[in-house]
Amino acid sequence: MDLKAYLKQKAALVDEAIERFLPAPDTMPTKLHQAMRYSVMAGGKRVRPVLVLSACAAVGGDEKNALPAACAMEMIHTYSLIHDDLPAMDDDDFRRGRPTNHKVYGEATAILAGDALLTEAFNLLSDSRINSNVPSEVLLRVCNTIARCAGSMGMVGGQVVDMESEGKQIDFPTLEYIHTHKTGALILAAIQSGAMIGGADERTFDALTRYGGAVGLAFQVADDILDVVGDSQALGKSAGSDEARGKNTYPALIGLDASRSRARDLVNVAHKAIETLGEAAEPLRAIASYIIERET
């Protein structure tokens, strides 16, 4: 399949929907809403929301029903990036090829913009009018899944252990904990949410859960590799920043070659997990391969 065209088409759907769902930039307080939009609408690959749509379609669901959840996922991801870039955390100057939120709007507004995006995501997920075609019990499961994967038992927990481990030698299980939680958890939530909205049966949901776990970890391993070998302009952020901050990464712990091998193994696991799904799951297979082939 033409994955590039597919990703472009789905990203455009997500962008148009986010534009509708977010408060207008001239809505009071204008600075806050402009700061929220500045980061959300800065582009990006939209991998997480596209995975929501793709998982929904893979189980025979209507991806339009999953679009609000897809947008919510991008809002949560963007909130995490805004906070991750702050001086108290990774102190980055650029994100998605432009100055980070706090460089433009100041630290206080950046913190609040992140807070607002996280809250707006759950406002969107729980709005029964917007999600009128999704049963309320399914919406509840989706909200619970995303909250768990985004919170202290998921993404935020992984970020904390990541920061605590900077400049220290850690073992491989701790590194995998960081990666599966800091990055992998939200990607897994995207897959599971799309599957639930699409009406996946238990067996298919379990298969997609295995896929999501493998793809989520592969994505972060690939990010670690790109931080070493990638180009800052292409990446849209500073390359080499992990090493400069003493971050624990796969290349730092096991080397580049072993990291590439680990990423390939994870993608193979992802492919095997959904091998019994039909042609509708082809985008998921292509996205798994893309994760380790991408250059940005």
Short mmCIF file of C-alpha atoms in Angstrom, two decimals:
data_model
loop_
_atom_site.label_atom_id
_atom_site.label_comp_id
_atom_site.label_asym_id
_atom_site.label_seq_id
_atom_site.Cartn_x
_atom_site.Cartn_y
_atom_site.Cartn_z
CA MET A 1 0.00 0.00 0.00
CA ASP A 2 0.99 3.64 -0.40
CA LEU A 3 1.61 4.35 3.27
CA LYS A 4 2.77 7.91 2.67
CA ALA A 5 -0.53 8.80 0.98
CA TYR A 6 -2.49 6.94 3.66
CA LEU A 7 -0.77 8.78 6.52
CA LYS A 8 -1.23 12.12 4.76
CA GLN A 9 -4.94 11.49 4.23
CA LYS A 10 -5.59 10.36 7.82
CA ALA A 11 -3.49 13.18 9.29
CA ALA A 12 -5.57 15.68 7.29
CA LEU A 13 -8.76 14.18 8.77
CA VAL A 14 -7.33 14.52 12.25
CA ASP A 15 -6.13 18.08 11.68
CA GLU A 16 -9.52 19.19 10.38
CA ALA A 17 -11.30 17.61 13.33
CA ILE A 18 -8.91 19.08 15.92
CA GLU A 19 -9.47 22.48 14.34
CA ARG A 20 -13.21 22.04 14.98
CA PHE A 21 -12.92 20.58 18.46
CA LEU A 22 -10.48 23.06 20.00
CA PRO A 23 -11.69 26.47 21.22
CA ALA A 24 -11.15 29.21 18.63
CA PRO A 25 -7.96 31.25 19.05
CA ASP A 26 -9.96 34.42 19.79
CA THR A 27 -11.87 32.74 22.65
CA MET A 28 -11.02 34.06 26.10
CA PRO A 29 -8.43 33.54 27.45
CA THR A 30 -6.93 34.08 24.03
CA LYS A 31 -3.27 33.55 24.98
CA LEU A 32 -4.03 30.13 26.43
CA HIS A 33 -6.06 28.97 23.44
CA GLN A 34 -3.45 30.28 21.03
CA ALA A 35 -0.72 28.43 22.96
CA MET A 36 -2.73 25.20 22.84
CA ARG A 37 -3.19 25.52 19.10
CA TYR A 38 0.42 26.53 18.53
CA SER A 39 1.67 23.12 19.61
CA VAL A 40 -1.20 20.90 18.47
CA MET A 41 -1.33 22.39 14.98
CA ALA A 42 2.45 22.42 14.51
CA GLY A 43 2.30 19.34 12.34
CA GLY A 44 3.87 16.05 13.24
CA LYS A 45 3.29 12.55 11.90
CA ARG A 46 0.04 12.04 13.86
CA VAL A 47 1.06 8.41 14.45
CA ARG A 48 -1.06 7.95 17.57
CA PRO A 49 -4.35 9.28 16.18
CA VAL A 50 -3.79 7.43 12.91
CA LEU A 51 -3.31 4.22 14.90
CA VAL A 52 -6.68 4.83 16.58
CA LEU A 53 -8.35 5.13 13.18
CA SER A 54 -6.45 2.20 11.68
CA ALA A 55 -7.23 -0.14 14.58
CA CYS A 56 -10.91 0.76 14.36
CA ALA A 57 -11.01 0.08 10.62
CA ALA A 58 -8.99 -3.15 11.03
CA VAL A 59 -11.80 -4.72 13.07
CA GLY A 60 -14.53 -3.55 10.71
CA GLY A 61 -15.53 -0.37 12.50
CA ASP A 62 -16.32 3.05 11.05
CA GLU A 63 -13.27 5.23 11.60
CA LYS A 64 -15.48 8.33 11.77
CA ASN A 65 -16.71 7.05 15.14
CA ALA A 66 -13.11 6.90 16.34
CA LEU A 67 -12.15 10.40 15.17
CA PRO A 68 -12.90 12.17 18.50
CA ALA A 69 -10.77 9.60 20.36
CA ALA A 70 -8.03 10.03 17.78
CA CYS A 71 -8.03 13.80 18.35
CA ALA A 72 -8.05 13.31 22.10
CA MET A 73 -5.00 11.08 21.78
CA GLU A 74 -3.13 13.79 19.85
CA MET A 75 -4.07 16.39 22.47
CA ILE A 76 -2.66 14.17 25.24
CA HIS A 77 0.48 13.47 23.25
CA THR A 78 0.98 17.19 22.58
CA TYR A 79 0.45 18.08 26.23
CA SER A 80 3.20 15.61 27.13
CA LEU A 81 5.56 17.19 24.60
CA ILE A 82 4.91 20.72 25.88
CA HIS A 83 5.71 19.65 29.44
CA ASP A 84 8.61 17.43 28.36
CA ASP A 85 10.28 20.43 26.66
CA LEU A 86 10.13 22.63 29.78
CA PRO A 87 13.37 23.71 31.51
CA ALA A 88 12.49 21.60 34.57
CA MET A 89 12.40 18.49 32.37
CA ASP A 90 14.32 18.15 29.08
CA ASP A 91 14.77 21.90 28.45
CA ASP A 92 14.42 21.74 24.66
CA ASP A 93 14.34 24.79 22.38
CA PHE A 94 12.72 23.20 19.31
CA ARG A 95 9.86 20.82 18.66
CA ARG A 96 8.41 19.86 15.27
CA GLY A 97 10.78 22.30 13.61
CA ARG A 98 9.73 25.41 15.53
CA PRO A 99 10.48 27.01 18.92
CA THR A 100 9.00 25.08 21.83
CA ASN A 101 5.85 26.37 23.49
CA HIS A 102 7.55 27.91 26.52
CA LYS A 103 9.98 29.78 24.27
CA VAL A 104 7.05 31.52 22.59
CA TYR A 105 4.45 31.88 25.36
CA GLY A 106 6.51 31.62 28.55
CA GLU A 107 6.79 28.76 31.01
CA ALA A 108 3.61 29.48 32.98
CA THR A 109 1.37 29.58 29.91
CA ALA A 110 3.08 26.50 28.46
CA ILE A 111 2.35 24.54 31.64
CA LEU A 112 -1.27 25.65 31.57
CA ALA A 113 -1.60 24.96 27.85
CA GLY A 114 -0.48 21.39 28.51
CA ASP A 115 -2.91 21.10 31.42
CA ALA A 116 -5.74 22.42 29.26
CA LEU A 117 -5.01 20.02 26.40
CA LEU A 118 -5.04 17.04 28.74
CA THR A 119 -8.35 18.14 30.24
CA GLU A 120 -9.85 18.98 26.84
CA ALA A 121 -9.00 15.48 25.65
CA PHE A 122 -11.23 13.92 28.31
CA ASN A 123 -13.91 16.53 27.70
CA LEU A 124 -13.91 15.37 24.08
CA LEU A 125 -13.86 11.66 24.97
CA SER A 126 -16.77 11.97 27.40
CA ASP A 127 -19.03 14.17 25.25
CA SER A 128 -21.99 11.91 24.39
CA ARG A 129 -23.19 14.25 21.62
CA ILE A 130 -19.89 14.13 19.75
CA ASN A 131 -19.61 10.37 20.34
CA SER A 132 -23.28 9.61 19.72
CA ASN A 133 -22.53 6.49 17.65
CA VAL A 134 -20.36 4.91 20.34
CA PRO A 135 -22.10 3.04 23.19
CA SER A 136 -21.59 4.73 26.56
CA GLU A 137 -20.03 1.60 28.09
CA VAL A 138 -17.45 1.54 25.29
CA LEU A 139 -16.67 5.23 25.82
CA LEU A 140 -16.17 4.54 29.52
CA ARG A 141 -13.70 1.74 28.73
CA VAL A 142 -11.86 3.99 26.30
CA CYS A 143 -11.61 6.81 28.85
CA ASN A 144 -10.35 4.41 31.51
CA THR A 145 -7.78 2.86 29.17
CA ILE A 146 -6.38 6.19 28.02
CA ALA A 147 -6.31 7.64 31.55
CA ARG A 148 -4.45 4.60 32.87
CA CYS A 149 -1.93 4.61 30.03
CA ALA A 150 -1.34 8.37 30.31
CA GLY A 151 -1.00 8.53 34.11
CA SER A 152 1.36 7.34 36.83
CA MET A 153 1.02 3.70 35.75
CA GLY A 154 1.82 4.62 32.17
CA MET A 155 3.40 7.59 30.40
CA VAL A 156 3.92 9.87 33.40
CA GLY A 157 5.38 7.01 35.45
CA GLY A 158 7.81 6.24 32.65
CA GLN A 159 8.84 9.90 32.42
CA VAL A 160 9.60 10.00 36.15
CA VAL A 161 11.80 6.90 36.04
CA ASP A 162 13.48 8.29 32.92
CA MET A 163 14.40 11.52 34.71
CA GLU A 164 15.48 9.71 37.86
CA SER A 165 17.79 7.50 35.80
CA GLU A 166 19.62 10.31 33.98
CA GLY A 167 23.37 10.04 34.41
CA LYS A 168 23.08 6.67 36.15
CA GLN A 169 23.78 3.14 35.02
CA ILE A 170 20.60 1.09 34.89
CA ASP A 171 19.82 -2.49 33.96
CA PHE A 172 17.97 -3.63 30.86
CA PRO A 173 14.62 -4.32 32.61
CA THR A 174 14.59 -0.73 33.92
CA LEU A 175 15.29 0.60 30.42
CA GLU A 176 12.43 -1.46 29.03
CA TYR A 177 10.17 -0.20 31.82
CA ILE A 178 10.99 3.40 30.88
CA HIS A 179 10.35 2.84 27.19
CA THR A 180 7.19 0.75 27.49
CA HIS A 181 5.68 3.33 29.83
CA LYS A 182 7.06 6.68 28.64
CA THR A 183 6.25 6.06 24.97
CA GLY A 184 4.75 2.63 24.53
CA ALA A 185 1.78 3.04 26.88
CA LEU A 186 0.11 5.82 24.89
CA ILE A 187 0.64 3.98 21.60
CA LEU A 188 -0.90 0.88 23.13
CA ALA A 189 -3.85 2.98 24.33
CA ALA A 190 -4.34 4.28 20.79
CA ILE A 191 -4.57 0.76 19.39
CA GLN A 192 -6.83 -0.51 22.17
CA SER A 193 -9.13 2.51 21.93
CA GLY A 194 -9.60 2.11 18.19
CA ALA A 195 -10.24 -1.60 18.61
CA MET A 196 -12.87 -1.02 21.29
CA ILE A 197 -14.68 1.65 19.29
CA GLY A 198 -14.58 -0.60 16.24
CA GLY A 199 -16.24 -3.43 18.16
CA ALA A 200 -13.36 -5.92 18.32
CA ASP A 201 -14.12 -9.29 19.87
CA GLU A 202 -11.96 -10.53 22.75
CA ARG A 203 -9.60 -12.60 20.60
CA THR A 204 -8.99 -9.78 18.13
CA PHE A 205 -8.59 -7.26 20.94
CA ASP A 206 -5.90 -9.46 22.52
CA ALA A 207 -4.10 -9.73 19.18
CA LEU A 208 -4.14 -5.96 18.73
CA THR A 209 -2.93 -5.52 22.31
CA ARG A 210 0.11 -7.66 21.51
CA TYR A 211 0.61 -5.62 18.34
CA GLY A 212 0.32 -2.34 20.24
CA GLY A 213 2.77 -3.38 22.94
CA ALA A 214 5.40 -4.38 20.39
CA VAL A 215 4.90 -1.34 18.17
CA GLY A 216 4.96 1.06 21.11
CA LEU A 217 8.32 -0.22 22.29
CA ALA A 218 9.72 -0.37 18.74
CA PHE A 219 8.78 3.28 18.24
CA GLN A 220 10.90 4.41 21.19
CA VAL A 221 13.83 2.17 20.25
CA ALA A 222 13.72 3.75 16.79
CA ASP A 223 13.60 7.22 18.38
CA ASP A 224 16.70 6.36 20.42
CA ILE A 225 18.50 5.32 17.26
CA LEU A 226 17.43 8.45 15.37
CA ASP A 227 18.71 10.63 18.22
CA VAL A 228 22.16 9.17 17.51
CA VAL A 229 22.17 9.01 13.71
CA GLY A 230 19.46 11.49 12.71
CA ASP A 231 19.66 15.07 11.48
CA SER A 232 18.26 17.85 13.68
CA GLN A 233 16.57 19.66 10.80
CA ALA A 234 14.88 16.49 9.57
CA LEU A 235 13.87 15.44 13.08
CA GLY A 236 12.44 18.86 13.95
CA LYS A 237 14.25 18.77 17.29
CA SER A 238 17.82 18.64 18.53
CA ALA A 239 19.62 15.42 17.61
CA GLY A 240 22.08 14.06 20.16
CA SER A 241 20.14 15.54 23.07
CA ASP A 242 19.71 12.19 24.82
CA GLU A 243 23.44 11.63 25.12
CA ALA A 244 24.03 15.25 26.18
CA ARG A 245 21.58 14.83 29.08
CA GLY A 246 22.88 11.43 30.11
CA LYS A 247 19.66 9.70 29.09
CA ASN A 248 19.49 5.93 29.23
CA THR A 249 18.74 4.70 25.72
CA TYR A 250 19.01 1.45 23.81
CA PRO A 251 22.12 2.51 21.84
CA ALA A 252 23.79 3.69 25.05
CA LEU A 253 23.09 0.41 26.84
CA ILE A 254 23.38 -2.24 24.11
CA GLY A 255 24.85 -0.40 21.09
CA LEU A 256 23.42 0.67 17.73
CA ASP A 257 23.52 -2.70 15.99
CA ALA A 258 21.79 -4.52 18.83
CA SER A 259 19.24 -1.70 19.05
CA ARG A 260 18.41 -2.03 15.37
CA SER A 261 18.06 -5.78 15.83
CA ARG A 262 15.76 -5.28 18.82
CA ALA A 263 13.56 -2.90 16.83
CA ARG A 264 13.30 -5.38 13.94
CA ASP A 265 12.41 -8.19 16.34
CA LEU A 266 9.63 -6.08 17.86
CA VAL A 267 8.18 -5.27 14.46
CA ASN A 268 8.19 -8.98 13.62
CA VAL A 269 6.27 -9.63 16.85
CA ALA A 270 3.77 -6.94 15.84
CA HIS A 271 3.29 -8.45 12.38
CA LYS A 272 2.82 -11.94 13.78
CA ALA A 273 0.25 -10.73 16.31
CA ILE A 274 -2.11 -9.59 13.55
CA GLU A 275 -1.27 -12.13 10.85
CA THR A 276 -4.77 -13.64 11.06
CA LEU A 277 -6.47 -10.29 10.46
CA GLY A 278 -7.51 -9.52 6.92
CA GLU A 279 -6.69 -6.86 4.37
CA ALA A 280 -8.26 -4.18 6.57
CA ALA A 281 -5.27 -4.52 8.91
CA GLU A 282 -2.74 -3.79 6.14
CA PRO A 283 -2.23 -0.17 7.30
CA LEU A 284 -1.25 -1.48 10.74
CA ARG A 285 1.31 -3.81 9.18
CA ALA A 286 2.71 -0.98 7.06
CA ILE A 287 2.90 1.40 10.03
CA ALA A 288 4.83 -1.20 12.05
CA SER A 289 7.41 -1.47 9.26
CA TYR A 290 7.52 2.30 8.82
CA ILE A 291 8.48 2.78 12.47
CA ILE A 292 11.93 1.26 11.95
CA GLU A 293 12.39 2.56 8.40
CA ARG A 294 11.61 6.22 9.06
CA GLU A 295 14.26 8.91 9.05
CA THR A 296 12.37 11.46 11.21
#
